[in-house]
PDB file of C-alpha atoms in Angstrom:
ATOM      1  CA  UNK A   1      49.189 143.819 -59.368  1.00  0.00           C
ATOM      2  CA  UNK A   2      49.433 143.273 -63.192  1.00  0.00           C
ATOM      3  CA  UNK A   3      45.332 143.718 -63.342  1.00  0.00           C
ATOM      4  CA  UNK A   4      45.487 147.293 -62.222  1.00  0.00           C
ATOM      5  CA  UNK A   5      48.731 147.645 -64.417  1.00  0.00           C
ATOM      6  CA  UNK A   6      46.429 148.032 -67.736  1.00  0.00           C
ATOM      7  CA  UNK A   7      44.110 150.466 -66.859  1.00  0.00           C
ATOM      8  CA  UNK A   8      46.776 152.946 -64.660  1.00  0.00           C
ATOM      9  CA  UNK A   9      48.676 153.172 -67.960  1.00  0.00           C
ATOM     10  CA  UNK A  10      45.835 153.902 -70.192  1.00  0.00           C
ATOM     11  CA  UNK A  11      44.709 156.617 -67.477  1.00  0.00           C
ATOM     12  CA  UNK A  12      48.544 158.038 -67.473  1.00  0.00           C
ATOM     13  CA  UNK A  13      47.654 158.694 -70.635  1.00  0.00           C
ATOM     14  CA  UNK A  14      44.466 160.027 -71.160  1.00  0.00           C
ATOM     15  CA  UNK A  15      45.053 162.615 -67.845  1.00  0.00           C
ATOM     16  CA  UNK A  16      48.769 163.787 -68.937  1.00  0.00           C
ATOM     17  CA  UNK A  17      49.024 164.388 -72.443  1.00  0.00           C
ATOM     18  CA  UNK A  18      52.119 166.679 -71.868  1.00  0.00           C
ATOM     19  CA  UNK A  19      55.324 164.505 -73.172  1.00  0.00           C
ATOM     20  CA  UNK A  20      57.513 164.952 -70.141  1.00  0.00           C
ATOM     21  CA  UNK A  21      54.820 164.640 -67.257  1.00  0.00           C
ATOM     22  CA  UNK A  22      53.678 161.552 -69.388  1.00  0.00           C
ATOM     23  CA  UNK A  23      57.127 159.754 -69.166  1.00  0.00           C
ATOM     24  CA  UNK A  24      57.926 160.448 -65.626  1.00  0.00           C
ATOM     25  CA  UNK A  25      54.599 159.097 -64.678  1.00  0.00           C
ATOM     26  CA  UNK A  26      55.008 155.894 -66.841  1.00  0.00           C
ATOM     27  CA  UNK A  27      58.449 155.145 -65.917  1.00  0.00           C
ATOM     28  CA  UNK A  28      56.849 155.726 -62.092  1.00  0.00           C
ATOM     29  CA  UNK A  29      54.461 153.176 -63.022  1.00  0.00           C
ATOM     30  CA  UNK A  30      57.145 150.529 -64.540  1.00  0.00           C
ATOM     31  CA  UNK A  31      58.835 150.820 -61.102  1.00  0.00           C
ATOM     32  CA  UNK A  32      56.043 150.306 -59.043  1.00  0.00           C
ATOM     33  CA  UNK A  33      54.540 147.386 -60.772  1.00  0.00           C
ATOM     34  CA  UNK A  34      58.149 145.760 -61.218  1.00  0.00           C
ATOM     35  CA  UNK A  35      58.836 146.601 -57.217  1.00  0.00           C
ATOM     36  CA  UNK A  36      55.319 145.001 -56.406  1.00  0.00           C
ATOM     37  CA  UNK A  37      56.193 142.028 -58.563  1.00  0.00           C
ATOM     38  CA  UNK A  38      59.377 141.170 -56.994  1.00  0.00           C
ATOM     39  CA  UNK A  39      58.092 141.855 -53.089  1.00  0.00           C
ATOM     40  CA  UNK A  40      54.870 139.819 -54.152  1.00  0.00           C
ATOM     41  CA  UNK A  41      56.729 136.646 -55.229  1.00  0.00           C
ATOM     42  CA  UNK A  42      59.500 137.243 -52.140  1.00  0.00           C
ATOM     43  CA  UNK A  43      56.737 137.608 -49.713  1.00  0.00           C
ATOM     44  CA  UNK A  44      54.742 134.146 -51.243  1.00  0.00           C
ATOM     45  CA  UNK A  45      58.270 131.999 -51.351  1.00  0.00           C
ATOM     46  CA  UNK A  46      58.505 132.810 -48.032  1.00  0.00           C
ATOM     47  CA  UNK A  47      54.442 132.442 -46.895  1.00  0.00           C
ATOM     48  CA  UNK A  48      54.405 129.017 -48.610  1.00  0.00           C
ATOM     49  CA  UNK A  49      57.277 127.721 -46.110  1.00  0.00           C
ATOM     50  CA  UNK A  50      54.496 128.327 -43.306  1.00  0.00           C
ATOM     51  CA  UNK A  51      50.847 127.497 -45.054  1.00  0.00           C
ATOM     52  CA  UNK A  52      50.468 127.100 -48.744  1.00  0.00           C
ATOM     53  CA  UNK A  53      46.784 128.616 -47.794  1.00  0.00           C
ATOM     54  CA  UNK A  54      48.260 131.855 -46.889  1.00  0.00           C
ATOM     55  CA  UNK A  55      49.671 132.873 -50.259  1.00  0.00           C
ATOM     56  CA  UNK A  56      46.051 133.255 -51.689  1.00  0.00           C
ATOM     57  CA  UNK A  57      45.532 135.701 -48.857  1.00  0.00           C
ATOM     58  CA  UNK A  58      48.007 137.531 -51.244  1.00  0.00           C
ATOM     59  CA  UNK A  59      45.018 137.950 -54.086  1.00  0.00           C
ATOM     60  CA  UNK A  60      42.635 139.605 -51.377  1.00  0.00           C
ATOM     61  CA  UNK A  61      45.238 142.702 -51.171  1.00  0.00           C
ATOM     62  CA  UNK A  62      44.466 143.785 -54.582  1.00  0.00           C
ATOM     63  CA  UNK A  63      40.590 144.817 -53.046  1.00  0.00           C
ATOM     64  CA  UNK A  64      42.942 147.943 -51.523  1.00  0.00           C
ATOM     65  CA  UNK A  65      43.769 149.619 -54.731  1.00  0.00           C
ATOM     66  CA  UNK A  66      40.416 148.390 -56.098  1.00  0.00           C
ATOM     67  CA  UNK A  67      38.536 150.697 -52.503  1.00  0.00           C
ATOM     68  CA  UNK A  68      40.911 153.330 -53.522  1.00  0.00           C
ATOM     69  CA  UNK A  69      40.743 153.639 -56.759  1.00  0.00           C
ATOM     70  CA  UNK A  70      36.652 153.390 -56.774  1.00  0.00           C
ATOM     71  CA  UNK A  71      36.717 156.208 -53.908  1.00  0.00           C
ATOM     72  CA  UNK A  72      39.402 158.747 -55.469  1.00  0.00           C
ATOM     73  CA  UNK A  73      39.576 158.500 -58.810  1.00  0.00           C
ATOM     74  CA  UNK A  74      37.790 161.515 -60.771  1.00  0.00           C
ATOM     75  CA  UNK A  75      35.737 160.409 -63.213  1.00  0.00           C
ATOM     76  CA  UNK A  76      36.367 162.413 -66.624  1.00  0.00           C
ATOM     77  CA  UNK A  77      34.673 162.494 -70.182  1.00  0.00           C
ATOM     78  CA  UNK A  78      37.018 163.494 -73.409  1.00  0.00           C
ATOM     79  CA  UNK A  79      36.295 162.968 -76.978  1.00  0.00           C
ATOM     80  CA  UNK A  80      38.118 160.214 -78.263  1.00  0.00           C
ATOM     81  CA  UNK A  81      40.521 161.869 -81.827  1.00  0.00           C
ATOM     82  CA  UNK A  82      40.479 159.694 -84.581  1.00  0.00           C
ATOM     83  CA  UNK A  83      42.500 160.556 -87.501  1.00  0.00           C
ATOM     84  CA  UNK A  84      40.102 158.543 -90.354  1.00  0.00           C
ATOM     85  CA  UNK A  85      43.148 156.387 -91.419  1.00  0.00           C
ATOM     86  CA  UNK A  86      42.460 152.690 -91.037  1.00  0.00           C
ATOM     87  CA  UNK A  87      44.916 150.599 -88.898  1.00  0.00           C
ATOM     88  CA  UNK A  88      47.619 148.547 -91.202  1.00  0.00           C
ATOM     89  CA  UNK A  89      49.295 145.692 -89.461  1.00  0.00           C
ATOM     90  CA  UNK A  90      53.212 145.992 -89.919  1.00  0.00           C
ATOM     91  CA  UNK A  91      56.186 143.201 -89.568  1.00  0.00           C
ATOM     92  CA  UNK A  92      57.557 145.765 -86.380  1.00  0.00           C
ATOM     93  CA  UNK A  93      54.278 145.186 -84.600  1.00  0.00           C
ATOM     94  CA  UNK A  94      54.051 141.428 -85.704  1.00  0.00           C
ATOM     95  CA  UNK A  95      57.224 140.893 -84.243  1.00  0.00           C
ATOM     96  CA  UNK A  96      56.994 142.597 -81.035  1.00  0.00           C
ATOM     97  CA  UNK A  97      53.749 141.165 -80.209  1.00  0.00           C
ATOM     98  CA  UNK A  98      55.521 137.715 -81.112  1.00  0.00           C
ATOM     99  CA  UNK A  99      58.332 138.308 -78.817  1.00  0.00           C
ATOM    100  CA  UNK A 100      56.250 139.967 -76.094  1.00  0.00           C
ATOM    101  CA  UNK A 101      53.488 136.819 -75.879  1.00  0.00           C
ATOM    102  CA  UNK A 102      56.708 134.095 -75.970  1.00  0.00           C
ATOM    103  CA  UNK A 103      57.941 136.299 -73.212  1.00  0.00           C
ATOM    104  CA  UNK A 104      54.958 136.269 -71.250  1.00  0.00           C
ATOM    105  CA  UNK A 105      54.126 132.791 -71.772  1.00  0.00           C
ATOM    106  CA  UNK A 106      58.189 131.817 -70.282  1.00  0.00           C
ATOM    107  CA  UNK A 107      56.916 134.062 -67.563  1.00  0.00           C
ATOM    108  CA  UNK A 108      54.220 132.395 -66.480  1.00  0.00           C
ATOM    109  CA  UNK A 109      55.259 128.849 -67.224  1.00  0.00           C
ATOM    110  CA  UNK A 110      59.019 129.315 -65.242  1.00  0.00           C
ATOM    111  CA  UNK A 111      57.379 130.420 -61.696  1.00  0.00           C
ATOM    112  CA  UNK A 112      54.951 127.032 -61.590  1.00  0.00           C
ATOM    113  CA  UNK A 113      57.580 124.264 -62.718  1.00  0.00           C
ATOM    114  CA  UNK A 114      60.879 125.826 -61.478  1.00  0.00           C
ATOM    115  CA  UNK A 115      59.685 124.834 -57.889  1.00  0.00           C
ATOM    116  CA  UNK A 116      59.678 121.187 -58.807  1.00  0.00           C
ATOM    117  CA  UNK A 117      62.858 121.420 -60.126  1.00  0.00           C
ATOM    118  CA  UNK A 118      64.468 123.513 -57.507  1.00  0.00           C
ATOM    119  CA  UNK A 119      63.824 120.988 -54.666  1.00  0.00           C
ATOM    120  CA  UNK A 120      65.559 118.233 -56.893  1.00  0.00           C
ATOM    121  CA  UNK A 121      68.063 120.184 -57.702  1.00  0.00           C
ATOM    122  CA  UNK A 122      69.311 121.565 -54.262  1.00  0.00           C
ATOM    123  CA  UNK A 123      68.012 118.867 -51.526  1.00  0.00           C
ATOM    124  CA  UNK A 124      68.193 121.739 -48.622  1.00  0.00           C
ATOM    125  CA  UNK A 125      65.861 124.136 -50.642  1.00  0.00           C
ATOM    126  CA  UNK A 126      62.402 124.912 -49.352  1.00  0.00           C
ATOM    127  CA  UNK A 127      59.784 127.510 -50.626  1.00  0.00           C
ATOM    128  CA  UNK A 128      60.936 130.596 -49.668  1.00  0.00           C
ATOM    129  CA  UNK A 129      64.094 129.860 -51.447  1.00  0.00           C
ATOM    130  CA  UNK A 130      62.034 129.157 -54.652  1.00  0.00           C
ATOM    131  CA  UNK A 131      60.182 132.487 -53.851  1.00  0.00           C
ATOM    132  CA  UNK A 132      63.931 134.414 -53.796  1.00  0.00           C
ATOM    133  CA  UNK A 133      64.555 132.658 -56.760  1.00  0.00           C
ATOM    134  CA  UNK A 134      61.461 133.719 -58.706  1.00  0.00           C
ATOM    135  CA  UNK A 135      61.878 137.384 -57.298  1.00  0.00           C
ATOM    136  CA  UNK A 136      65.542 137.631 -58.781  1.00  0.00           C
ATOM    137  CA  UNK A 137      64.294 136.451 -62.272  1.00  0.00           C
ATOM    138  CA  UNK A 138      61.975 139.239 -62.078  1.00  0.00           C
ATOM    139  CA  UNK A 139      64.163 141.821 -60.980  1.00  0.00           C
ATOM    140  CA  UNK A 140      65.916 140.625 -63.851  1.00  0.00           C
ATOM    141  CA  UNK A 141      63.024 140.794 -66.447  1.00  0.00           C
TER     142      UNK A 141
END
């Protein structure tokens, strides 16, 4: 999901430079890829508890959006505007991009060691219960 996340924002807004379309269409976008995140983590807790094979069956889904997106997409040219002024570095975007990669990095490091932890913890847990688990935290994100 998050590879397609990228470029569909970038497209948002190159195609819909009108302020209000714009927003509707990113906040669409937020929901989707949040909504495919949780029901993508849900549906591997609970393939796991079957085959731990099956969850990479999971990564050949994304080749729909990719047939899609090849076959429908219009193809479009613009001029890129650039305003001359070079690009200064400020504390604001320090920080956020501080914040954002600690973030990510919790993100990604939570969902492969809280499994481990989970089955210590609670001695009746199994994987789909890890998968719930990972789902709520992020709904929650």
């Amino acid at each position: 999901m998050s590879l397609f996340t990228g470029p569909a924002i970038s497209l948002i807004g190159d195609h819909y430079p009108e302020a209000q379309t714009r927003r509707q269409l990113l906040g669409w976008a937020s929901a989707v890829t949040s909504g495919g995140t949780i029901s993508a983590v849900s549906l591997s807790g609970w393939l796991v508890g079957h085959d731990w094979h099956w969850v990479f069956g999971l990564y050949g889904a994304a080749i729909v959006p990719l047939i899609l997106i090849w076959c429908w997409l219009p193809e479009t040219t613009h001029k890129a505007s650039h305003t001359g002024q070079p690009f200064k570095l400020s504390v604001g975007l320090v920080v956020t991009y501080g914040l954002n990669l600690s973030w990510n990095a919790l993100y990604f490091i939570i969902p492969t060691t809280i499994p481990f932890y989970f089955q210590s913890w609670l001695h009746d847990a199994n994987a789909s219960h890890a998968g719930l688990l990972m789902a709520g935290v992020s709904a929650v994100a």
